[in-house]
Amino acid sequence: MTETLTALEVCCCGNCAASGHQKQTIRPLTAAEITQREADAAAAATRKAEEDAAATAKAAAKASANAKLKALGLSDTEIAAL
């Protein structure tokens, strides 16, 4: 079974009944909208991977710095105060 991607369009004119059109319309996505949706999802996944890598690198750098300070004889309290 294939999934049909849809868009919900909501009119904000405030006068739908008098204008003779629907307040809400559900329609299938166009090929261009599907392509854009896939590109946005790929970009978000790439951005998340980059953010995760940066957070991991930052944590590793902090651990390394703390170890070097510890090797210089600083206590955990002194390191935390920095």
PDB file of N, CA and C in Angstrom:
ATOM      1  N   MET A   1       0.846  -1.184   0.000  1.00  0.00           N
ATOM      2  CA  MET A   1       0.000   0.000   0.000  1.00  0.00           C
ATOM      3  C   MET A   1       0.886   1.241   0.000  1.00  0.00           C
ATOM      4  N   THR A   2       0.649   2.141  -0.909  1.00  0.00           N
ATOM      5  CA  THR A   2       1.442   3.364  -0.982  1.00  0.00           C
ATOM      6  C   THR A   2       0.721   4.492  -0.266  1.00  0.00           C
ATOM      7  N   GLU A   3       1.519   5.345   0.297  1.00  0.00           N
ATOM      8  CA  GLU A   3       0.993   6.482   1.045  1.00  0.00           C
ATOM      9  C   GLU A   3       0.891   7.689   0.117  1.00  0.00           C
ATOM     10  N   THR A   4      -0.247   8.371   0.156  1.00  0.00           N
ATOM     11  CA  THR A   4      -0.421   9.593  -0.615  1.00  0.00           C
ATOM     12  C   THR A   4      -0.169  10.766   0.318  1.00  0.00           C
ATOM     13  N   LEU A   5       0.848  11.542   0.014  1.00  0.00           N
ATOM     14  CA  LEU A   5       1.147  12.725   0.813  1.00  0.00           C
ATOM     15  C   LEU A   5       0.174  13.833   0.452  1.00  0.00           C
ATOM     16  N   THR A   6      -0.345  14.488   1.479  1.00  0.00           N
ATOM     17  CA  THR A   6      -1.346  15.523   1.252  1.00  0.00           C
ATOM     18  C   THR A   6      -0.947  16.826   1.925  1.00  0.00           C
ATOM     19  N   ALA A   7      -1.567  17.881   1.453  1.00  0.00           N
ATOM     20  CA  ALA A   7      -1.397  19.206   2.044  1.00  0.00           C
ATOM     21  C   ALA A   7      -2.761  19.694   2.497  1.00  0.00           C
ATOM     22  N   LEU A   8      -2.776  20.370   3.625  1.00  0.00           N
ATOM     23  CA  LEU A   8      -3.999  20.983   4.122  1.00  0.00           C
ATOM     24  C   LEU A   8      -3.874  22.480   3.895  1.00  0.00           C
ATOM     25  N   GLU A   9      -4.744  23.021   3.089  1.00  0.00           N
ATOM     26  CA  GLU A   9      -4.750  24.458   2.835  1.00  0.00           C
ATOM     27  C   GLU A   9      -5.929  25.064   3.579  1.00  0.00           C
ATOM     28  N   VAL A  10      -5.654  26.103   4.359  1.00  0.00           N
ATOM     29  CA  VAL A  10      -6.676  26.752   5.166  1.00  0.00           C
ATOM     30  C   VAL A  10      -6.817  28.192   4.687  1.00  0.00           C
ATOM     31  N   CYS A  11      -8.039  28.565   4.355  1.00  0.00           N
ATOM     32  CA  CYS A  11      -8.306  29.932   3.916  1.00  0.00           C
ATOM     33  C   CYS A  11      -8.413  30.833   5.145  1.00  0.00           C
ATOM     34  N   CYS A  12      -7.841  32.001   5.063  1.00  0.00           N
ATOM     35  CA  CYS A  12      -7.893  32.929   6.189  1.00  0.00           C
ATOM     36  C   CYS A  12      -8.621  34.223   5.823  1.00  0.00           C
ATOM     37  N   CYS A  13      -9.471  34.147   4.780  1.00  0.00           N
ATOM     38  CA  CYS A  13     -10.162  35.358   4.351  1.00  0.00           C
ATOM     39  C   CYS A  13     -11.239  35.771   5.348  1.00  0.00           C
ATOM     40  N   GLY A  14     -11.738  34.792   6.128  1.00  0.00           N
ATOM     41  CA  GLY A  14     -12.771  35.102   7.116  1.00  0.00           C
ATOM     42  C   GLY A  14     -14.154  35.242   6.530  1.00  0.00           C
ATOM     43  N   ASN A  15     -14.291  35.031   5.236  1.00  0.00           N
ATOM     44  CA  ASN A  15     -15.584  35.209   4.579  1.00  0.00           C
ATOM     45  C   ASN A  15     -15.829  34.053   3.605  1.00  0.00           C
ATOM     46  N   CYS A  16     -15.450  32.856   3.989  1.00  0.00           N
ATOM     47  CA  CYS A  16     -15.504  31.702   3.087  1.00  0.00           C
ATOM     48  C   CYS A  16     -16.931  31.369   2.651  1.00  0.00           C
ATOM     49  N   ALA A  17     -17.859  31.370   3.593  1.00  0.00           N
ATOM     50  CA  ALA A  17     -19.234  30.993   3.266  1.00  0.00           C
ATOM     51  C   ALA A  17     -19.835  31.966   2.249  1.00  0.00           C
ATOM     52  N   ALA A  18     -19.605  33.250   2.452  1.00  0.00           N
ATOM     53  CA  ALA A  18     -20.154  34.242   1.539  1.00  0.00           C
ATOM     54  C   ALA A  18     -19.439  34.221   0.187  1.00  0.00           C
ATOM     55  N   SER A  19     -18.160  33.866   0.203  1.00  0.00           N
ATOM     56  CA  SER A  19     -17.388  33.817  -1.032  1.00  0.00           C
ATOM     57  C   SER A  19     -17.633  32.536  -1.819  1.00  0.00           C
ATOM     58  N   GLY A  20     -18.217  31.553  -1.154  1.00  0.00           N
ATOM     59  CA  GLY A  20     -18.550  30.315  -1.838  1.00  0.00           C
ATOM     60  C   GLY A  20     -17.393  29.345  -2.008  1.00  0.00           C
ATOM     61  N   HIS A  21     -16.394  29.420  -1.145  1.00  0.00           N
ATOM     62  CA  HIS A  21     -15.310  28.441  -1.220  1.00  0.00           C
ATOM     63  C   HIS A  21     -15.101  27.782   0.136  1.00  0.00           C
ATOM     64  N   GLN A  22     -14.364  26.688   0.120  1.00  0.00           N
ATOM     65  CA  GLN A  22     -14.129  25.912   1.334  1.00  0.00           C
ATOM     66  C   GLN A  22     -13.181  26.639   2.282  1.00  0.00           C
ATOM     67  N   LYS A  23     -13.391  26.455   3.574  1.00  0.00           N
ATOM     68  CA  LYS A  23     -12.484  26.990   4.579  1.00  0.00           C
ATOM     69  C   LYS A  23     -11.187  26.175   4.584  1.00  0.00           C
ATOM     70  N   GLN A  24     -11.327  24.834   4.411  1.00  0.00           N
ATOM     71  CA  GLN A  24     -10.177  23.945   4.384  1.00  0.00           C
ATOM     72  C   GLN A  24     -10.230  23.074   3.142  1.00  0.00           C
ATOM     73  N   THR A  25      -9.079  22.845   2.547  1.00  0.00           N
ATOM     74  CA  THR A  25      -8.990  21.976   1.378  1.00  0.00           C
ATOM     75  C   THR A  25      -7.832  21.010   1.588  1.00  0.00           C
ATOM     76  N   ILE A  26      -8.076  19.715   1.408  1.00  0.00           N
ATOM     77  CA  ILE A  26      -7.021  18.707   1.476  1.00  0.00           C
ATOM     78  C   ILE A  26      -6.762  18.249   0.051  1.00  0.00           C
ATOM     79  N   ARG A  27      -5.486  18.330  -0.362  1.00  0.00           N
ATOM     80  CA  ARG A  27      -5.127  17.963  -1.730  1.00  0.00           C
ATOM     81  C   ARG A  27      -3.813  17.194  -1.724  1.00  0.00           C
ATOM     82  N   PRO A  28      -3.573  16.378  -2.748  1.00  0.00           N
ATOM     83  CA  PRO A  28      -2.290  15.675  -2.835  1.00  0.00           C
ATOM     84  C   PRO A  28      -1.152  16.662  -3.095  1.00  0.00           C
ATOM     85  N   LEU A  29       0.037  16.331  -2.584  1.00  0.00           N
ATOM     86  CA  LEU A  29       1.203  17.169  -2.854  1.00  0.00           C
ATOM     87  C   LEU A  29       1.610  17.027  -4.315  1.00  0.00           C
ATOM     88  N   THR A  30       2.126  18.101  -4.854  1.00  0.00           N
ATOM     89  CA  THR A  30       2.645  18.060  -6.224  1.00  0.00           C
ATOM     90  C   THR A  30       4.033  17.409  -6.205  1.00  0.00           C
ATOM     91  N   ALA A  31       4.530  17.031  -7.362  1.00  0.00           N
ATOM     92  CA  ALA A  31       5.869  16.437  -7.465  1.00  0.00           C
ATOM     93  C   ALA A  31       6.930  17.401  -6.945  1.00  0.00           C
ATOM     94  N   ALA A  32       6.775  18.685  -7.229  1.00  0.00           N
ATOM     95  CA  ALA A  32       7.732  19.683  -6.753  1.00  0.00           C
ATOM     96  C   ALA A  32       7.710  19.787  -5.231  1.00  0.00           C
ATOM     97  N   GLU A  33       6.529  19.719  -4.629  1.00  0.00           N
ATOM     98  CA  GLU A  33       6.421  19.783  -3.173  1.00  0.00           C
ATOM     99  C   GLU A  33       7.040  18.549  -2.522  1.00  0.00           C
ATOM    100  N   ILE A  34       6.856  17.385  -3.140  1.00  0.00           N
ATOM    101  CA  ILE A  34       7.449  16.151  -2.608  1.00  0.00           C
ATOM    102  C   ILE A  34       8.969  16.228  -2.694  1.00  0.00           C
ATOM    103  N   THR A  35       9.490  16.714  -3.806  1.00  0.00           N
ATOM    104  CA  THR A  35      10.936  16.867  -3.979  1.00  0.00           C
ATOM    105  C   THR A  35      11.491  17.832  -2.933  1.00  0.00           C
ATOM    106  N   GLN A  36      10.807  18.939  -2.712  1.00  0.00           N
ATOM    107  CA  GLN A  36      11.247  19.923  -1.712  1.00  0.00           C
ATOM    108  C   GLN A  36      11.210  19.322  -0.311  1.00  0.00           C
ATOM    109  N   ARG A  37      10.173  18.560  -0.016  1.00  0.00           N
ATOM    110  CA  ARG A  37      10.028  17.910   1.288  1.00  0.00           C
ATOM    111  C   ARG A  37      11.196  16.956   1.538  1.00  0.00           C
ATOM    112  N   GLU A  38      11.563  16.173   0.524  1.00  0.00           N
ATOM    113  CA  GLU A  38      12.676  15.236   0.649  1.00  0.00           C
ATOM    114  C   GLU A  38      14.008  15.975   0.822  1.00  0.00           C
ATOM    115  N   ALA A  39      14.180  17.071   0.093  1.00  0.00           N
ATOM    116  CA  ALA A  39      15.406  17.871   0.220  1.00  0.00           C
ATOM    117  C   ALA A  39      15.502  18.492   1.607  1.00  0.00           C
ATOM    118  N   ASP A  40      14.385  18.975   2.130  1.00  0.00           N
ATOM    119  CA  ASP A  40      14.367  19.558   3.472  1.00  0.00           C
ATOM    120  C   ASP A  40      14.707  18.508   4.525  1.00  0.00           C
ATOM    121  N   ALA A  41      14.170  17.296   4.368  1.00  0.00           N
ATOM    122  CA  ALA A  41      14.443  16.222   5.319  1.00  0.00           C
ATOM    123  C   ALA A  41      15.920  15.833   5.283  1.00  0.00           C
ATOM    124  N   ALA A  42      16.502  15.764   4.084  1.00  0.00           N
ATOM    125  CA  ALA A  42      17.925  15.432   3.963  1.00  0.00           C
ATOM    126  C   ALA A  42      18.790  16.524   4.586  1.00  0.00           C
ATOM    127  N   ALA A  43      18.435  17.781   4.364  1.00  0.00           N
ATOM    128  CA  ALA A  43      19.192  18.893   4.936  1.00  0.00           C
ATOM    129  C   ALA A  43      19.104  18.884   6.461  1.00  0.00           C
ATOM    130  N   ALA A  44      17.940  18.572   6.994  1.00  0.00           N
ATOM    131  CA  ALA A  44      17.766  18.509   8.448  1.00  0.00           C
ATOM    132  C   ALA A  44      18.596  17.375   9.042  1.00  0.00           C
ATOM    133  N   ALA A  45      18.632  16.235   8.367  1.00  0.00           N
ATOM    134  CA  ALA A  45      19.430  15.106   8.848  1.00  0.00           C
ATOM    135  C   ALA A  45      20.915  15.451   8.836  1.00  0.00           C
ATOM    136  N   THR A  46      21.375  16.133   7.798  1.00  0.00           N
ATOM    137  CA  THR A  46      22.777  16.554   7.709  1.00  0.00           C
ATOM    138  C   THR A  46      23.104  17.540   8.819  1.00  0.00           C
ATOM    139  N   ARG A  47      22.222  18.504   9.028  1.00  0.00           N
ATOM    140  CA  ARG A  47      22.430  19.514  10.074  1.00  0.00           C
ATOM    141  C   ARG A  47      22.494  18.853  11.457  1.00  0.00           C
ATOM    142  N   LYS A  48      21.604  17.893  11.707  1.00  0.00           N
ATOM    143  CA  LYS A  48      21.589  17.188  13.000  1.00  0.00           C
ATOM    144  C   LYS A  48      22.881  16.410  13.193  1.00  0.00           C
ATOM    145  N   ALA A  49      23.358  15.732  12.149  1.00  0.00           N
ATOM    146  CA  ALA A  49      24.608  14.985  12.253  1.00  0.00           C
ATOM    147  C   ALA A  49      25.780  15.917  12.551  1.00  0.00           C
ATOM    148  N   GLU A  50      25.802  17.081  11.920  1.00  0.00           N
ATOM    149  CA  GLU A  50      26.863  18.060  12.174  1.00  0.00           C
ATOM    150  C   GLU A  50      26.802  18.585  13.605  1.00  0.00           C
ATOM    151  N   GLU A  51      25.599  18.849  14.100  1.00  0.00           N
ATOM    152  CA  GLU A  51      25.438  19.331  15.474  1.00  0.00           C
ATOM    153  C   GLU A  51      25.867  18.267  16.475  1.00  0.00           C
ATOM    154  N   ASP A  52      25.508  17.000  16.208  1.00  0.00           N
ATOM    155  CA  ASP A  52      25.903  15.903  17.089  1.00  0.00           C
ATOM    156  C   ASP A  52      27.423  15.747  17.111  1.00  0.00           C
ATOM    157  N   ALA A  53      28.048  15.841  15.944  1.00  0.00           N
ATOM    158  CA  ALA A  53      29.508  15.730  15.859  1.00  0.00           C
ATOM    159  C   ALA A  53      30.180  16.871  16.611  1.00  0.00           C
ATOM    160  N   ALA A  54      29.648  18.067  16.489  1.00  0.00           N
ATOM    161  CA  ALA A  54      30.211  19.226  17.198  1.00  0.00           C
ATOM    162  C   ALA A  54      30.074  19.059  18.704  1.00  0.00           C
ATOM    163  N   ALA A  55      28.930  18.549  19.155  1.00  0.00           N
ATOM    164  CA  ALA A  55      28.723  18.336  20.585  1.00  0.00           C
ATOM    165  C   ALA A  55      29.679  17.268  21.117  1.00  0.00           C
ATOM    166  N   THR A  56      29.903  16.217  20.341  1.00  0.00           N
ATOM    167  CA  THR A  56      30.831  15.164  20.743  1.00  0.00           C
ATOM    168  C   THR A  56      32.257  15.711  20.820  1.00  0.00           C
ATOM    169  N   ALA A  57      32.644  16.511  19.835  1.00  0.00           N
ATOM    170  CA  ALA A  57      33.985  17.104  19.831  1.00  0.00           C
ATOM    171  C   ALA A  57      34.172  18.049  21.014  1.00  0.00           C
ATOM    172  N   LYS A  58      33.128  18.809  21.323  1.00  0.00           N
ATOM    173  CA  LYS A  58      33.203  19.740  22.450  1.00  0.00           C
ATOM    174  C   LYS A  58      33.375  18.984  23.764  1.00  0.00           C
ATOM    175  N   ALA A  59      32.625  17.889  23.930  1.00  0.00           N
ATOM    176  CA  ALA A  59      32.733  17.090  25.150  1.00  0.00           C
ATOM    177  C   ALA A  59      34.120  16.458  25.258  1.00  0.00           C
ATOM    178  N   ALA A  60      34.666  15.982  24.142  1.00  0.00           N
ATOM    179  CA  ALA A  60      36.006  15.389  24.151  1.00  0.00           C
ATOM    180  C   ALA A  60      37.061  16.439  24.500  1.00  0.00           C
ATOM    181  N   ALA A  61      36.923  17.643  23.954  1.00  0.00           N
ATOM    182  CA  ALA A  61      37.871  18.717  24.247  1.00  0.00           C
ATOM    183  C   ALA A  61      37.811  19.110  25.721  1.00  0.00           C
ATOM    184  N   LYS A  62      36.602  19.143  26.282  1.00  0.00           N
ATOM    185  CA  LYS A  62      36.457  19.491  27.697  1.00  0.00           C
ATOM    186  C   LYS A  62      37.093  18.418  28.578  1.00  0.00           C
ATOM    187  N   ALA A  63      36.859  17.144  28.230  1.00  0.00           N
ATOM    188  CA  ALA A  63      37.448  16.052  29.005  1.00  0.00           C
ATOM    189  C   ALA A  63      38.972  16.098  28.927  1.00  0.00           C
ATOM    190  N   SER A  64      39.503  16.392  27.752  1.00  0.00           N
ATOM    191  CA  SER A  64      40.954  16.497  27.580  1.00  0.00           C
ATOM    192  C   SER A  64      41.524  17.646  28.410  1.00  0.00           C
ATOM    193  N   ALA A  65      40.848  18.773  28.367  1.00  0.00           N
ATOM    194  CA  ALA A  65      41.309  19.937  29.133  1.00  0.00           C
ATOM    195  C   ALA A  65      41.276  19.650  30.632  1.00  0.00           C
ATOM    196  N   ASN A  66      40.210  18.998  31.084  1.00  0.00           N
ATOM    197  CA  ASN A  66      40.108  18.659  32.511  1.00  0.00           C
ATOM    198  C   ASN A  66      41.222  17.700  32.917  1.00  0.00           C
ATOM    199  N   ALA A  67      41.532  16.733  32.055  1.00  0.00           N
ATOM    200  CA  ALA A  67      42.603  15.782  32.361  1.00  0.00           C
ATOM    201  C   ALA A  67      43.946  16.498  32.448  1.00  0.00           C
ATOM    202  N   LYS A  68      44.199  17.454  31.564  1.00  0.00           N
ATOM    203  CA  LYS A  68      45.458  18.203  31.589  1.00  0.00           C
ATOM    204  C   LYS A  68      45.561  19.057  32.855  1.00  0.00           C
ATOM    205  N   LEU A  69      44.438  19.667  33.251  1.00  0.00           N
ATOM    206  CA  LEU A  69      44.435  20.466  34.477  1.00  0.00           C
ATOM    207  C   LEU A  69      44.661  19.575  35.701  1.00  0.00           C
ATOM    208  N   LYS A  70      44.073  18.395  35.666  1.00  0.00           N
ATOM    209  CA  LYS A  70      44.238  17.438  36.759  1.00  0.00           C
ATOM    210  C   LYS A  70      45.712  17.029  36.847  1.00  0.00           C
ATOM    211  N   ALA A  71      46.353  16.831  35.679  1.00  0.00           N
ATOM    212  CA  ALA A  71      47.768  16.461  35.642  1.00  0.00           C
ATOM    213  C   ALA A  71      48.659  17.574  36.205  1.00  0.00           C
ATOM    214  N   LEU A  72      48.184  18.804  36.126  1.00  0.00           N
ATOM    215  CA  LEU A  72      48.941  19.929  36.688  1.00  0.00           C
ATOM    216  C   LEU A  72      48.748  20.055  38.199  1.00  0.00           C
ATOM    217  N   GLY A  73      47.855  19.213  38.752  1.00  0.00           N
ATOM    218  CA  GLY A  73      47.662  19.208  40.200  1.00  0.00           C
ATOM    219  C   GLY A  73      46.433  19.945  40.686  1.00  0.00           C
ATOM    220  N   LEU A  74      45.587  20.398  39.797  1.00  0.00           N
ATOM    221  CA  LEU A  74      44.379  21.078  40.236  1.00  0.00           C
ATOM    222  C   LEU A  74      43.362  20.056  40.737  1.00  0.00           C
ATOM    223  N   SER A  75      42.583  20.452  41.726  1.00  0.00           N
ATOM    224  CA  SER A  75      41.530  19.573  42.244  1.00  0.00           C
ATOM    225  C   SER A  75      40.278  19.705  41.381  1.00  0.00           C
ATOM    226  N   ASP A  76      39.350  18.790  41.583  1.00  0.00           N
ATOM    227  CA  ASP A  76      38.086  18.854  40.830  1.00  0.00           C
ATOM    228  C   ASP A  76      37.353  20.149  41.117  1.00  0.00           C
ATOM    229  N   THR A  77      37.399  20.609  42.343  1.00  0.00           N
ATOM    230  CA  THR A  77      36.734  21.864  42.713  1.00  0.00           C
ATOM    231  C   THR A  77      37.370  23.046  41.991  1.00  0.00           C
ATOM    232  N   GLU A  78      38.684  23.052  41.936  1.00  0.00           N
ATOM    233  CA  GLU A  78      39.389  24.137  41.248  1.00  0.00           C
ATOM    234  C   GLU A  78      39.105  24.115  39.745  1.00  0.00           C
ATOM    235  N   ILE A  79      39.050  22.920  39.164  1.00  0.00           N
ATOM    236  CA  ILE A  79      38.757  22.783  37.742  1.00  0.00           C
ATOM    237  C   ILE A  79      37.333  23.274  37.464  1.00  0.00           C
ATOM    238  N   ALA A  80      36.402  22.904  38.321  1.00  0.00           N
ATOM    239  CA  ALA A  80      35.001  23.316  38.144  1.00  0.00           C
ATOM    240  C   ALA A  80      34.861  24.833  38.272  1.00  0.00           C
ATOM    241  N   ALA A  81      35.702  25.448  39.083  1.00  0.00           N
ATOM    242  CA  ALA A  81      35.629  26.894  39.287  1.00  0.00           C
ATOM    243  C   ALA A  81      36.118  27.663  38.062  1.00  0.00           C
ATOM    244  N   LEU A  82      36.920  26.993  37.226  1.00  0.00           N
ATOM    245  CA  LEU A  82      37.418  27.674  36.025  1.00  0.00           C
ATOM    246  C   LEU A  82      36.301  27.847  35.098  1.00  0.00           C
TER     247      LEU A  82
END
